[in-house]
Amino acid sequence: MKAVLLDGIVLGLGFGLLGVGLTLVYGLGGVLNLAYGELAVLGAMVVSLVKDAGAPLALAAVAGVAAAMAAAVLLDLTVMRPVYRQSGEHRVLLGLLVTLGVAFLIEGLLNWRDPLGALTVDIGGGPIGIFGVPMPMSSIWASAITLGAGAILVVFLGATTFGRAIRSVMQDEVGARLVGISPSFTRTVIFALSGALAGLVAVTSAMSSPLTVTQGFDLTSFALIVTVVGGLGSVTGAFLAGLLLGIVDTLSAYYVGQYITSVVLLGAAGLTILIRPRGLLGR
Amino acid sequence: MIPLLEVDDLTKHFGGLPAVHGVTFGIDDGEIVAVVGPNGAGKSTLLKLIAGLERPTRGSIRLRDEPVGGLPAHQVRRKGITMVMQTPRTFPSLTVLENAMLGAMFGPAHGVIDEREARRRAAESLAFVGLEALADLPVETLNLHQQRFLDLAKALAGRPQLLLLDEVMAGLNETEIRASVEIVRRVRDKLGTTVLWVEHVMSAVIELAERVIVLDFGSVLTEGAPDVVMRDSRVIEAYLGEAQIA
Amino acid sequence: MVVRVVRSLRSGTPVARSGLAALLPVAGTAVVLAVLPPIWFGRSTYTTGLAIITLVFASYAVGFNVIFGSTSQLFLCVGALAGIGGYATALFSDSASLPVFVGVLLGTLIAAIVGGVLSWIAVRRSLGVIFTGILTLVFSLAFQNLLLGQRQLTGGSTGHELKAAATTLADDRVGGYYLFAALVVIFLIVFRLIQTSHVGWAFRALRDDETAAELTGIDVSRYRVYAAVVGSAMIGLTGGLYAYSDGFINPTTFAFNQIDVLVLVMVVFGGLGSLLGPLLGAGVFEAVDQLLSSSGQIREFLYGLMIVALFLGFRRGLVPALGRLARRPVVPASPLQPRTDDGPAVPSAT
């Protein structure tokens, strides 16, 4: 039981980070990036390429994160520009459709280059006892990286001037422009951040199980569930919801089985929309 | 005789803040009543409550002794209350005639009117406001003044008993204001429709209204004949307060 | 406002014609669909198969067009609704030993109820486009997982072979073609009848401006649910008939990225809310698909490229774009001088 719970927390941390990346972009004018999971897969494939070329793991991981980040920035600078020129629900819908197209584009590209591609990050080292439970080294590394990234993110958004600028754009685009913050530059930064998070999650999740080319849509839907439960646009909410759903996922998978678990998670998202559309901590 | 509209202790709070507080008044058949007051006095909220666009926190609204408070807007419409808003709510992808047809079709109390009859009523109502020559144009080609008239034609095509007007003369020039005053007068004289009307353009209020209700801070400050009310010191104070803030 | 979203994504002029004349485009379509096999592809089983797929997608697309094109409800569960029809047909006829047509009818009915309930929830909770989209997407994914998980019932990922399947249709593809051609024509007739009735007027109004529609006396919620029920029934019926004619279904047959994405592209490409848009969209899409089939692995990439280009470039859809070319607006002189500039309609306050 304790082991299952700890596994759940490890998984939940990953979920949380995944959700944060999606929610950051959503908070910015309501665009749901359906290509989000594909960015993660893209990052993973780059890690795998660089690793296979003989580079050290750390370098490969950095390259992968950078690649996902670059892809997100490219996305923002090209197809998202006309989307953000629209307003209101028109923007929301166009954003949904365009990023769906981009998801196909990336998945198609990866499938074409390497249909059997998969990333496995082998950490090695024996398990370490935590609360009397032997935790594999990979879980510890993944959690540490996730917590580190989460902490940096929280400090960045909460305590730096630029982070506050980002949050002000997320709250009020027009107001932000009035006080001299450029929404388009901030947007690019957020896309970069979101892409980097996607890449990071790809690396950490590949530490426990292989990440394949075809998993982009699954990652997007997981991120979507987490964001919906946490409250679209809420960073803390996404972390919290990730943790919660990770524990639920592991417990349910352990006791009931994988398919029902997916239904349970999706049900959680559905119920959130019905009972509290703002999510756990949404505005 | 039962008044056409009775509003009793009508109250609306937005998150604890009262926008309309304990408002009580009645309107008889065939009256033209203006609601005035400084900005933020709750005038528009009052109309939205009557039209069913907002739900009252407390109090009742009765049309010919039948409760209509809290009903959804489409049901209020079919009871015979219609509203023209400051920003004309027309259907931009349809033509002028089609806009009026929708009013004729879905507005009346006794179910949906068939297309042929709706077309006839719509044409009639467009002619009434003087837009018949524009009937086949897309709404987008109309200016603000024309769009308000179209919105009015759409409302009238459904044969309402009570017409609510929300600052429909804002943003118009002198000529257009005169035309609007004229048309509202004809609505009452020719069609017998009662008019409850929120307005900032005082010249129009004094010229047209038979009775004025003054709202301040969500409550009725006073009511009476326009010339009497406008001389009331409390009313002047309420407006002066606004002028000083501005 | 949902209004503006969909307004710019959809066809321009509404249909004011009524009576039999309104059905002329459908009659023309019926004739074209009827003569295509003898004069073109009737001898090729392969091409006929493609034509069937096109018609199946066109049927889904018409149903989706009723829901999304007419009333702006983003239903991302077309595949799931079709799956309800398909699996209900399979399970009622095979496991419960009911006649196939009863299974198809039950499937249609269940799909209609599910669609209606989803819409009712969305309406009651005032969910906008995005939340309606997420809710229905979540439903799709949950349904997919249920199909995969309930192995004893559905056969899981191995799929289900319909014992009651139409063997004649499987052998004689042309028969299948005419079945679905008839289905599309019936759906188009229903769509046209809705368009020209007062319901169609209500749809046009609420799509333009919900508040204005309410103020005009239109029960927006009721018409939304109504559209969802009719559209979902169409989708469920198509799914059921597909299962019946093909004889084999598995969860992938009705997966989100197998059905919903394509249907969305077809309907938006054809022109949201237009009568023949979905059929045309399905036709063009399948034609492009054939052209791309030789490109092998890069196909999905090209799809993505196409979707992005389509949505950014052809936002109003093909049919309306052609329509605009065909009729340039003529603005007559008027006594009240209509605006000619493109500026905002609301001037500054005095």
Short mmCIF file of C-alpha atoms in Angstrom, two decimals, chain B residues 51 53 72-75 77-78 81-83 85 87-94 98-99 101-103 105-107 112-113 115 119 129-131 133-134 137 140-144 146-147 154 169-172 201, chain C residues 1 3-4 7 10 12-14 16-18 196-199 201-202 204-209 211-220 222-223 330-332 334-340 345-350:
data_model
loop_
_atom_site.label_atom_id
_atom_site.label_comp_id
_atom_site.label_asym_id
_atom_site.label_seq_id
_atom_site.Cartn_x
_atom_site.Cartn_y
_atom_site.Cartn_z
CA ALA B 51 -36.72 41.41 -19.60
CA LEU B 53 -31.83 38.69 -18.77
CA PRO B 72 -36.00 33.15 -18.85
CA ALA B 73 -35.88 35.93 -21.43
CA HIS B 74 -37.62 34.00 -24.19
CA GLN B 75 -40.61 33.29 -21.95
CA ARG B 77 -40.81 37.84 -24.50
CA ARG B 78 -43.75 35.58 -25.22
CA ILE B 81 -42.46 42.20 -22.90
CA THR B 82 -39.78 43.12 -25.41
CA MET B 83 -36.53 45.03 -25.10
CA MET B 85 -30.82 47.47 -26.00
CA THR B 87 -26.11 48.10 -28.49
CA PRO B 88 -28.57 46.80 -31.07
CA ARG B 89 -28.92 43.03 -30.79
CA THR B 90 -29.61 42.19 -34.38
CA PHE B 91 -28.63 39.06 -36.31
CA PRO B 92 -25.68 40.16 -38.41
CA SER B 93 -25.71 37.36 -40.96
CA LEU B 94 -29.33 37.89 -41.91
CA GLU B 98 -35.23 38.35 -41.99
CA ASN B 99 -34.32 40.01 -38.70
CA MET B 101 -39.28 38.10 -39.44
CA LEU B 102 -37.61 36.35 -36.51
CA GLY B 103 -39.30 38.82 -34.19
CA MET B 105 -42.16 34.43 -35.81
CA PHE B 106 -41.06 33.73 -32.24
CA GLY B 107 -42.28 36.78 -30.37
CA VAL B 112 -44.73 30.14 -33.67
CA ILE B 113 -46.19 32.16 -36.54
CA GLU B 115 -43.29 32.07 -42.44
CA ARG B 119 -43.04 37.96 -43.58
CA VAL B 129 -40.11 52.45 -38.62
CA GLY B 130 -39.31 53.52 -42.20
CA LEU B 131 -36.81 50.81 -43.09
CA ALA B 133 -36.49 50.27 -48.56
CA LEU B 134 -33.61 48.46 -46.87
CA LEU B 137 -29.89 44.44 -47.29
CA GLU B 140 -24.03 44.93 -41.57
CA THR B 141 -24.67 47.73 -44.04
CA LEU B 142 -26.86 49.66 -41.57
CA ASN B 143 -25.58 52.45 -39.35
CA LEU B 144 -26.20 52.55 -35.59
CA GLN B 146 -30.79 52.27 -38.51
CA GLN B 147 -29.81 49.20 -36.51
CA LYS B 154 -37.97 43.30 -34.76
CA MET B 169 -30.79 57.60 -28.08
CA ALA B 170 -27.21 57.47 -26.85
CA GLY B 171 -24.71 58.30 -29.54
CA LEU B 172 -27.23 59.80 -31.97
CA VAL B 201 -30.74 62.35 -23.24
CA MET C 1 -19.57 34.99 -27.93
CA VAL C 3 -21.75 33.71 -32.25
CA ARG C 4 -18.79 35.40 -33.77
CA ARG C 7 -20.25 33.15 -37.89
CA ARG C 10 -19.64 29.23 -41.69
CA GLY C 12 -23.21 33.28 -45.41
CA THR C 13 -26.72 33.54 -46.66
CA PRO C 14 -29.54 31.60 -45.06
CA ALA C 16 -35.39 31.45 -47.27
CA ARG C 17 -36.89 29.22 -49.94
CA SER C 18 -39.48 26.79 -48.80
CA THR C 196 -36.58 25.69 -44.05
CA SER C 197 -38.82 25.20 -41.01
CA HIS C 198 -39.11 27.53 -38.05
CA VAL C 199 -36.47 25.39 -36.31
CA TRP C 201 -34.89 30.04 -38.39
CA ALA C 202 -34.26 29.55 -34.69
CA ARG C 204 -29.79 30.79 -37.63
CA ALA C 205 -30.79 33.26 -34.94
CA LEU C 206 -29.09 31.52 -32.01
CA ARG C 207 -25.94 30.90 -34.03
CA ASP C 208 -25.71 34.61 -34.76
CA ASP C 209 -26.37 35.94 -31.26
CA THR C 211 -28.89 36.84 -26.30
CA ALA C 212 -30.63 38.42 -29.25
CA ALA C 213 -32.30 35.08 -29.95
CA GLU C 214 -33.52 34.82 -26.36
CA LEU C 215 -34.82 38.40 -26.50
CA THR C 216 -36.64 37.51 -29.70
CA GLY C 217 -38.54 34.75 -27.91
CA ILE C 218 -36.43 31.78 -28.98
CA ASP C 219 -35.82 29.06 -26.40
CA VAL C 220 -32.11 28.68 -27.18
CA ARG C 222 -34.39 23.70 -26.23
CA TYR C 223 -33.26 24.16 -29.84
CA VAL C 330 -25.59 44.49 -54.96
CA VAL C 331 -26.24 47.44 -52.67
CA PRO C 332 -29.11 49.59 -53.88
CA SER C 334 -31.41 53.87 -49.96
CA PRO C 335 -33.09 56.79 -48.31
CA LEU C 336 -31.38 56.23 -44.98
CA GLN C 337 -27.89 55.83 -46.45
CA PRO C 338 -26.45 52.52 -45.32
CA ARG C 339 -22.92 52.60 -44.02
CA THR C 340 -20.22 51.96 -46.53
CA ALA C 345 -21.17 50.21 -35.73
CA VAL C 346 -21.10 51.99 -32.39
CA PRO C 347 -19.94 55.59 -32.44
CA SER C 348 -18.56 57.40 -29.43
CA ALA C 349 -21.10 58.62 -26.92
CA THR C 350 -22.20 62.23 -27.03
#
